[in-house]
C-alpha cells in the first residue's frame, strides 16, 4: 500500500511544547491532531478573498464545481464546507482551501457574512408522517419541525442565522417527485417560510457540455430586503453545442480499455434485458452526440458512457475526460486515484451551467440593489 502522507517536523521551546499539550488536552485531542486541525484552519482562512463583485459560501462543496461557476461570475468564496476527505483533498489542491467538516456541528454564527449561499445538498427522506399528524391536529410546523434530522435543515438554519441576499440550491431532477412530491413540498414551504421568494427549474446541462444531465436548480431572494421579486431562468445558450469529440483525449492509456471478460459480461447483460423488454445496458457514446448522465458509480465498469475503438474493445472515459464532460477546465488538478476521481466528477455539477445561473442571479441582485437605492 502506498502511503501518500508526509511528515513535517517542528521545533518548539520546552514551555511552548507544554502549552501546546495543555491546549490540545483541553480540546480532547492529541497534539498531532490539534496541530493538524490548526494548520487546516489556517489554510482555510488564508485562502479567503473578499475582492470580488459579491461574496458567497460553498456548502456540500464536493470538489468545488459550484464554486468555480460562481467565481466565473465574479464572486469571492468566504467559506466552504465538505465532509468527504478525498473531496477535501481535491478542493485543497485547486483552491488552497481545506473545507470545514461535519456541517451538523458548525455553529451558523461563526460562518462569515455573505451575499449568496450556494449548496448542492444531499436529498434525504423527510419524516412526512410527523408533519402530517401535526397539521391534522391544527398544530403549527416550522421548518425546524419539518426538516430536523436532514442535511437540508442545516441549509435552513444557516439561511436563518446569516440572512444572505440570495441562495442557489442544486439537486437531482427526481427531487420534485421524491416521496410523491412531499419532499419538495417541505423544501419549498420551508424556504418560503424563511421569507425568501423561491424559483426553481429543471435544466439539462447538454447545451453547455456534451452530456444529458438534468438537475433541479432552486433560487431564492430575500423578501425582507427586496420585497416581492420576479426571476426567470433566461439563460444565454452557447451557439456551439458541444459534442463528445470535443472532450476526448488523443493518447489514452490501455488500462481504460475494457477487458474481454468485462466487455462480454456487459454485452450479455444488455442482451438479457433487451429480451425482457427493458432498456438497461451499456451506452456507446457517439463522437458527434452527447453522453448519458455521468454518475458516481462510473468507477465500477464505466458502462453508461463507453467510447468505441477501431479493432478493439471499447474503453471508459479517463478522469480528465470526465472533468471535461462536466465543464471543468484542464487546469483543474486531479490529485486522487481514478476511482475517487470518477466518484467526484460523477457527483459534481455542470460548471458552465452554474456559472450562467450565477450570472443571472448577480444581475438580478444588482438590479434589486439599484431599485432599493433609488427609493
Tab-separated table of C-alpha atoms in Angstrom, residues 27 33 36-37 58 80 85 105 181 194 222 234 251 260 272 275 281 343 346 348 354 367:
chain	number	residue	atom	x	y	z
A	27	UNK	CA	-9.645	20.254	23.481
A	33	UNK	CA	-4.493	16.067	15.735
A	36	UNK	CA	-3.272	19.116	12.006
A	37	UNK	CA	-6.613	20.883	12.574
A	58	UNK	CA	-19.966	26.870	-0.692
A	80	UNK	CA	-16.595	26.215	2.332
A	85	UNK	CA	-11.779	13.615	2.982
A	105	UNK	CA	-21.614	20.535	14.149
A	181	UNK	CA	-43.762	15.263	-4.221
A	194	UNK	CA	-37.840	31.881	5.903
A	222	UNK	CA	-34.605	37.792	0.403
A	234	UNK	CA	-33.459	33.098	-19.115
A	251	UNK	CA	-3.357	9.480	-26.291
A	260	UNK	CA	-12.557	-9.216	-22.729
A	272	UNK	CA	-30.704	-10.287	-21.372
A	275	UNK	CA	-35.096	-9.698	-24.493
A	281	UNK	CA	-27.379	-1.859	-20.807
A	343	UNK	CA	-16.870	9.395	-7.916
A	346	UNK	CA	-19.946	11.917	-11.141
A	348	UNK	CA	-20.352	17.192	-9.318
A	354	UNK	CA	-23.793	27.009	-12.731
A	367	UNK	CA	-30.997	45.394	-10.299
